[in-house]
């Protein structure tokens, strides 16, 4: 893989993220803009891109496994009764333009196309906010509008028959280390307990970093969290956790996730305090 042009985001005078808008990827990676590397203020990388275990994982961004049968996630498609199957059904997220762009964030317009058809139009807003000397926040909001002229269905491997795999929407792939990261939320501890819960925030704590993911709107907080730690470290939202999400012609779905990026390992109290400041800012 080679990367195309990148936009640099800065916080407290330091580069903390790069946003690649036109990645050069194989079609089965579902090419899309993404943030990588994202780092702590001390420079510790907290994203991973094209890892060997899941080469279609691309840092932090937006990805959906099933839009009207097309794959905007990458990799194999889960087919009911058959399992994961390599299909020629991959879509592309194309960066169209920035309507605002600066070192503290941007607003971008994208198109989601597959099968020669433009299915979705997206408006993506990303903002960087300083929180403390050792923590900052990445605010990512996206709105997906059905521009196909017909009703679409947004699904996931779970809605196609794979239990517990309701991922799709916001997704952050964290770096794999010698030991899996700790997983916790205000209401639960551990991967099994936190995966699939509806919670204001969930956290991954690695060797010397912590990521705290917070739903920043009421509707976003209704989505269950998708969490992995033992197999690979990643956190995402679930637009279609158990049932497909219908999207009528012209309708729009909006979500917003604020991620606290902190040096060191936070506990519950520390994570909750930073989330309150990040979502209120």
Tab-separated table of C-alpha atoms in Angstrom:
chain	number	residue	atom	x	y	z
A	1	UNK	CA	0.000	0.000	0.000
A	2	UNK	CA	1.105	3.546	-0.682
A	3	UNK	CA	-0.617	6.620	0.695
A	4	UNK	CA	-1.807	9.633	-1.248
A	5	UNK	CA	-1.942	13.230	-0.008
A	6	UNK	CA	-2.298	13.701	3.757
A	7	UNK	CA	-3.651	16.520	5.910
A	8	UNK	CA	-1.794	17.158	9.156
A	9	UNK	CA	-3.597	17.854	12.447
A	10	UNK	CA	-1.802	19.546	15.326
A	11	UNK	CA	-2.388	20.084	19.043
A	12	UNK	CA	-0.255	22.144	21.440
A	13	UNK	CA	2.214	22.709	18.624
A	14	UNK	CA	2.692	18.999	17.903
A	15	UNK	CA	1.535	16.862	15.022
A	16	UNK	CA	-0.976	14.375	16.456
A	17	UNK	CA	-2.655	12.941	13.343
A	18	UNK	CA	-2.450	12.629	9.591
A	19	UNK	CA	-5.540	12.221	7.418
A	20	UNK	CA	-4.951	10.409	4.132
A	21	UNK	CA	-7.632	11.385	1.636
A	22	UNK	CA	-6.771	9.258	-1.409
A	23	UNK	CA	-5.092	6.032	-0.301
A	24	UNK	CA	-3.770	3.695	-2.967
A	25	UNK	CA	-5.228	0.384	-1.870
A	26	UNK	CA	-6.307	-2.885	-3.414
A	27	UNK	CA	-10.059	-2.980	-4.194
A	28	UNK	CA	-10.709	-5.625	-1.508
A	29	UNK	CA	-9.501	-3.132	1.127
A	30	UNK	CA	-12.544	-0.940	0.359
A	31	UNK	CA	-10.418	2.209	-0.209
A	32	UNK	CA	-11.399	5.112	2.024
A	33	UNK	CA	-9.909	8.172	3.739
A	34	UNK	CA	-8.555	7.487	7.216
A	35	UNK	CA	-6.557	8.919	10.111
A	36	UNK	CA	-3.129	7.363	10.714
A	37	UNK	CA	-0.879	7.701	12.494
A	38	UNK	CA	-2.691	9.220	15.449
A	39	UNK	CA	-0.403	9.804	18.427
A	40	UNK	CA	-0.462	10.931	22.019
A	41	UNK	CA	1.034	14.313	22.875
A	42	UNK	CA	4.237	12.475	23.813
A	43	UNK	CA	4.332	10.951	20.319
A	44	UNK	CA	3.114	7.425	21.130
A	45	UNK	CA	1.228	5.913	18.136
A	46	UNK	CA	-2.308	4.805	19.045
A	47	UNK	CA	-3.537	3.687	15.597
A	48	UNK	CA	-2.471	0.902	13.298
A	49	UNK	CA	-3.013	0.651	9.542
A	50	UNK	CA	-2.961	-2.414	7.258
A	51	UNK	CA	-1.891	-4.793	10.068
A	52	UNK	CA	-1.047	-8.382	9.123
A	53	UNK	CA	-3.999	-9.800	11.070
A	54	UNK	CA	-6.593	-7.568	9.338
A	55	UNK	CA	-4.971	-5.726	6.397
A	56	UNK	CA	-8.215	-3.872	5.646
A	57	UNK	CA	-8.109	-2.084	9.037
A	58	UNK	CA	-7.137	1.522	8.354
A	59	UNK	CA	-6.364	3.581	11.466
A	60	UNK	CA	-9.408	5.594	12.559
A	61	UNK	CA	-12.334	6.477	10.349
A	62	UNK	CA	-15.730	5.344	9.112
A	63	UNK	CA	-16.428	1.933	7.583
A	64	UNK	CA	-19.562	-0.163	7.032
A	65	UNK	CA	-19.592	-3.840	6.068
A	66	UNK	CA	-22.906	-3.873	4.217
A	67	UNK	CA	-24.649	-1.090	2.315
A	68	UNK	CA	-27.250	-2.619	0.001
A	69	UNK	CA	-25.029	-5.685	-0.288
A	70	UNK	CA	-21.837	-3.737	-0.971
A	71	UNK	CA	-18.816	-3.898	1.340
A	72	UNK	CA	-17.335	-0.589	2.528
A	73	UNK	CA	-15.301	-2.311	5.291
A	74	UNK	CA	-12.871	-4.478	3.343
A	75	UNK	CA	-11.877	-8.108	3.473
A	76	UNK	CA	-14.294	-11.004	3.124
A	77	UNK	CA	-18.066	-10.693	3.316
A	78	UNK	CA	-20.006	-12.810	5.799
A	79	UNK	CA	-22.706	-14.692	3.878
A	80	UNK	CA	-25.487	-16.404	5.807
A	81	UNK	CA	-25.065	-20.175	5.621
A	82	UNK	CA	-21.597	-19.929	4.054
A	83	UNK	CA	-19.480	-17.843	6.426
A	84	UNK	CA	-16.777	-15.375	5.278
A	85	UNK	CA	-16.535	-15.341	1.478
A	86	UNK	CA	-14.262	-13.339	-0.841
A	87	UNK	CA	-16.665	-11.413	-3.082
A	88	UNK	CA	-16.225	-8.779	-5.758
A	89	UNK	CA	-18.549	-6.377	-3.942
A	90	UNK	CA	-16.258	-3.719	-2.524
A	91	UNK	CA	-17.212	-0.066	-2.511
A	92	UNK	CA	-15.053	3.046	-2.402
A	93	UNK	CA	-15.293	6.181	-0.269
A	94	UNK	CA	-14.057	9.047	-2.419
A	95	UNK	CA	-12.920	12.342	-0.962
A	96	UNK	CA	-14.640	15.060	-2.984
A	97	UNK	CA	-13.577	18.300	-1.311
A	98	UNK	CA	-12.747	20.089	1.905
A	99	UNK	CA	-15.148	22.861	2.846
A	100	UNK	CA	-12.851	23.791	5.720
A	101	UNK	CA	-9.332	22.591	6.468
A	102	UNK	CA	-6.786	23.656	9.068
A	103	UNK	CA	-4.379	22.238	11.653
A	104	UNK	CA	-7.182	22.045	14.245
A	105	UNK	CA	-9.579	20.083	12.021
A	106	UNK	CA	-11.563	19.950	8.823
A	107	UNK	CA	-14.939	19.452	7.192
A	108	UNK	CA	-14.966	17.151	4.171
A	109	UNK	CA	-17.487	15.894	1.659
A	110	UNK	CA	-17.248	12.293	0.430
A	111	UNK	CA	-19.134	9.991	-1.890
A	112	UNK	CA	-19.705	6.266	-1.294
A	113	UNK	CA	-19.871	4.471	-4.632
A	114	UNK	CA	-20.185	0.807	-5.632
A	115	UNK	CA	-21.306	-1.092	-8.673
A	116	UNK	CA	-21.112	2.098	-10.737
A	117	UNK	CA	-23.662	3.801	-8.472
A	118	UNK	CA	-23.339	6.617	-5.950
A	119	UNK	CA	-25.135	5.281	-2.894
A	120	UNK	CA	-24.282	7.693	-0.072
A	121	UNK	CA	-23.047	11.230	0.324
A	122	UNK	CA	-21.100	11.926	3.496
A	123	UNK	CA	-20.210	15.074	5.401
A	124	UNK	CA	-17.337	14.349	7.816
A	125	UNK	CA	-16.209	16.775	10.507
A	126	UNK	CA	-13.003	16.243	12.488
A	127	UNK	CA	-11.755	18.574	15.225
A	128	UNK	CA	-8.783	18.505	17.597
A	129	UNK	CA	-9.046	19.883	21.147
A	130	UNK	CA	-6.381	20.154	23.864
A	131	UNK	CA	-7.512	18.818	27.260
A	132	UNK	CA	-4.431	18.674	29.538
A	133	UNK	CA	-0.666	18.538	29.155
A	134	UNK	CA	-0.966	14.774	28.546
A	135	UNK	CA	-4.323	14.402	26.791
A	136	UNK	CA	-6.216	15.702	23.789
A	137	UNK	CA	-9.484	14.837	22.052
A	138	UNK	CA	-10.362	13.886	18.486
A	139	UNK	CA	-13.973	14.781	17.674
A	140	UNK	CA	-15.291	12.892	14.624
A	141	UNK	CA	-18.835	13.379	13.348
A	142	UNK	CA	-20.300	11.969	10.155
A	143	UNK	CA	-23.612	12.229	8.361
A	144	UNK	CA	-24.532	9.686	5.688
A	145	UNK	CA	-27.260	10.672	3.239
A	146	UNK	CA	-28.923	8.195	0.906
A	147	UNK	CA	-28.469	9.751	-2.545
A	148	UNK	CA	-29.333	6.626	-4.547
A	149	UNK	CA	-32.970	7.542	-5.110
A	150	UNK	CA	-34.150	4.257	-3.576
A	151	UNK	CA	-34.303	2.735	-0.118
A	152	UNK	CA	-31.033	1.288	1.135
A	153	UNK	CA	-30.284	-1.112	3.968
A	154	UNK	CA	-27.239	-0.671	6.217
A	155	UNK	CA	-26.173	-4.007	7.673
A	156	UNK	CA	-23.300	-5.844	9.347
A	157	UNK	CA	-21.961	-9.397	9.608
A	158	UNK	CA	-24.288	-9.805	12.595
A	159	UNK	CA	-27.376	-8.976	10.550
A	160	UNK	CA	-26.113	-11.508	7.979
A	161	UNK	CA	-25.824	-14.290	10.550
A	162	UNK	CA	-22.561	-13.851	12.474
A	163	UNK	CA	-23.408	-13.301	16.179
A	164	UNK	CA	-21.543	-10.539	18.004
A	165	UNK	CA	-20.194	-8.938	14.828
A	166	UNK	CA	-22.451	-5.906	14.545
A	167	UNK	CA	-19.640	-3.540	13.647
A	168	UNK	CA	-20.069	-0.664	11.238
A	169	UNK	CA	-19.801	3.126	11.465
A	170	UNK	CA	-16.975	4.741	13.436
A	171	UNK	CA	-14.010	2.383	13.909
A	172	UNK	CA	-10.586	2.793	15.523
A	173	UNK	CA	-7.872	0.168	15.122
A	174	UNK	CA	-5.333	0.459	17.936
A	175	UNK	CA	-1.777	-0.945	17.882
A	176	UNK	CA	-1.188	-4.547	18.890
A	177	UNK	CA	1.236	-4.948	21.790
A	178	UNK	CA	2.728	-7.865	23.728
A	179	UNK	CA	-0.352	-7.937	25.974
A	180	UNK	CA	-3.946	-7.061	25.090
A	181	UNK	CA	-5.094	-3.657	26.362
A	182	UNK	CA	-7.313	-3.345	29.409
A	183	UNK	CA	-10.979	-2.730	28.569
A	184	UNK	CA	-13.384	-0.894	30.829
A	185	UNK	CA	-16.405	1.368	30.948
A	186	UNK	CA	-18.244	3.128	33.743
A	187	UNK	CA	-20.553	0.119	34.046
A	188	UNK	CA	-18.323	-2.870	33.230
A	189	UNK	CA	-14.774	-4.245	33.068
A	190	UNK	CA	-13.277	-6.656	30.539
A	191	UNK	CA	-13.771	-7.313	26.837
A	192	UNK	CA	-16.683	-9.728	27.212
A	193	UNK	CA	-18.553	-7.444	29.603
A	194	UNK	CA	-18.026	-4.250	27.612
A	195	UNK	CA	-18.556	-5.601	24.080
A	196	UNK	CA	-22.111	-4.891	22.958
A	197	UNK	CA	-23.047	-2.589	25.843
A	198	UNK	CA	-24.746	0.753	25.453
A	199	UNK	CA	-22.597	3.096	27.519
A	200	UNK	CA	-21.646	6.771	27.517
A	201	UNK	CA	-18.004	5.759	27.045
A	202	UNK	CA	-15.632	2.803	26.796
A	203	UNK	CA	-11.852	2.724	27.172
A	204	UNK	CA	-8.790	0.808	25.988
A	205	UNK	CA	-5.623	1.146	28.089
A	206	UNK	CA	-2.390	-0.063	26.528
A	207	UNK	CA	1.181	-0.162	27.801
A	208	UNK	CA	1.562	3.607	28.076
A	209	UNK	CA	-1.561	5.068	26.498
A	210	UNK	CA	-5.311	5.201	26.981
A	211	UNK	CA	-8.121	5.784	24.488
A	212	UNK	CA	-11.552	6.735	25.779
A	213	UNK	CA	-14.392	6.660	23.242
A	214	UNK	CA	-17.524	8.649	24.022
A	215	UNK	CA	-20.809	8.939	22.200
A	216	UNK	CA	-21.317	12.686	21.952
A	217	UNK	CA	-25.030	12.689	21.031
A	218	UNK	CA	-28.031	10.875	22.470
A	219	UNK	CA	-28.508	8.851	19.289
A	220	UNK	CA	-24.838	7.826	19.195
A	221	UNK	CA	-25.068	6.639	22.809
A	222	UNK	CA	-27.918	4.321	21.812
A	223	UNK	CA	-25.588	2.333	19.535
A	224	UNK	CA	-23.890	-0.636	21.233
A	225	UNK	CA	-20.111	-0.557	21.292
A	226	UNK	CA	-18.096	-3.060	19.294
A	227	UNK	CA	-14.957	-3.973	21.279
A	228	UNK	CA	-12.022	-6.269	20.595
A	229	UNK	CA	-8.898	-6.721	22.739
A	230	UNK	CA	-7.603	-10.309	22.824
A	231	UNK	CA	-7.720	-10.992	19.058
A	232	UNK	CA	-6.750	-7.447	18.138
A	233	UNK	CA	-7.326	-4.032	19.783
A	234	UNK	CA	-10.159	-2.037	18.271
A	235	UNK	CA	-13.304	-0.123	19.179
A	236	UNK	CA	-16.190	0.929	16.983
A	237	UNK	CA	-19.839	1.767	16.881
A	238	UNK	CA	-22.662	-0.487	15.684
A	239	UNK	CA	-25.104	1.137	13.290
A	240	UNK	CA	-26.653	-2.303	12.671
A	241	UNK	CA	-26.022	-4.291	15.844
A	242	UNK	CA	-28.700	-6.973	15.417
A	243	UNK	CA	-31.057	-5.752	12.688
A	244	UNK	CA	-30.404	-3.824	9.463
A	245	UNK	CA	-30.820	-0.054	9.552
A	246	UNK	CA	-33.193	1.083	6.784
A	247	UNK	CA	-32.326	4.345	5.074
A	248	UNK	CA	-34.981	5.790	2.806
A	249	UNK	CA	-34.212	7.847	-0.274
A	250	UNK	CA	-32.923	11.238	0.873
A	251	UNK	CA	-32.710	10.217	4.538
A	252	UNK	CA	-29.630	10.931	6.655
A	253	UNK	CA	-28.051	9.127	9.603
A	254	UNK	CA	-25.769	11.182	11.884
A	255	UNK	CA	-23.283	10.011	14.521
A	256	UNK	CA	-20.545	11.710	16.579
A	257	UNK	CA	-17.787	10.068	18.631
A	258	UNK	CA	-15.220	11.969	20.708
A	259	UNK	CA	-12.026	10.057	21.472
A	260	UNK	CA	-9.744	11.059	24.331
A	261	UNK	CA	-6.104	10.294	23.478
A	262	UNK	CA	-4.019	10.193	26.660
A	263	UNK	CA	-0.487	9.333	27.661
A	264	UNK	CA	-0.262	6.777	30.472
A	265	UNK	CA	-2.828	4.289	31.780
A	266	UNK	CA	-5.980	5.921	33.098
A	267	UNK	CA	-8.341	4.417	35.647
A	268	UNK	CA	-12.129	4.783	35.548
A	269	UNK	CA	-12.163	8.065	37.441
A	270	UNK	CA	-9.469	9.596	35.253
A	271	UNK	CA	-11.177	8.448	32.059
A	272	UNK	CA	-14.564	9.780	33.160
A	273	UNK	CA	-13.111	13.168	34.085
A	274	UNK	CA	-11.404	13.604	30.721
A	275	UNK	CA	-14.522	12.491	28.832
A	276	UNK	CA	-16.617	15.107	30.616
A	277	UNK	CA	-14.181	17.810	29.562
A	278	UNK	CA	-13.886	16.526	26.005
A	279	UNK	CA	-17.604	16.228	25.278
A	280	UNK	CA	-18.367	19.579	26.924
A	281	UNK	CA	-15.654	21.423	24.968
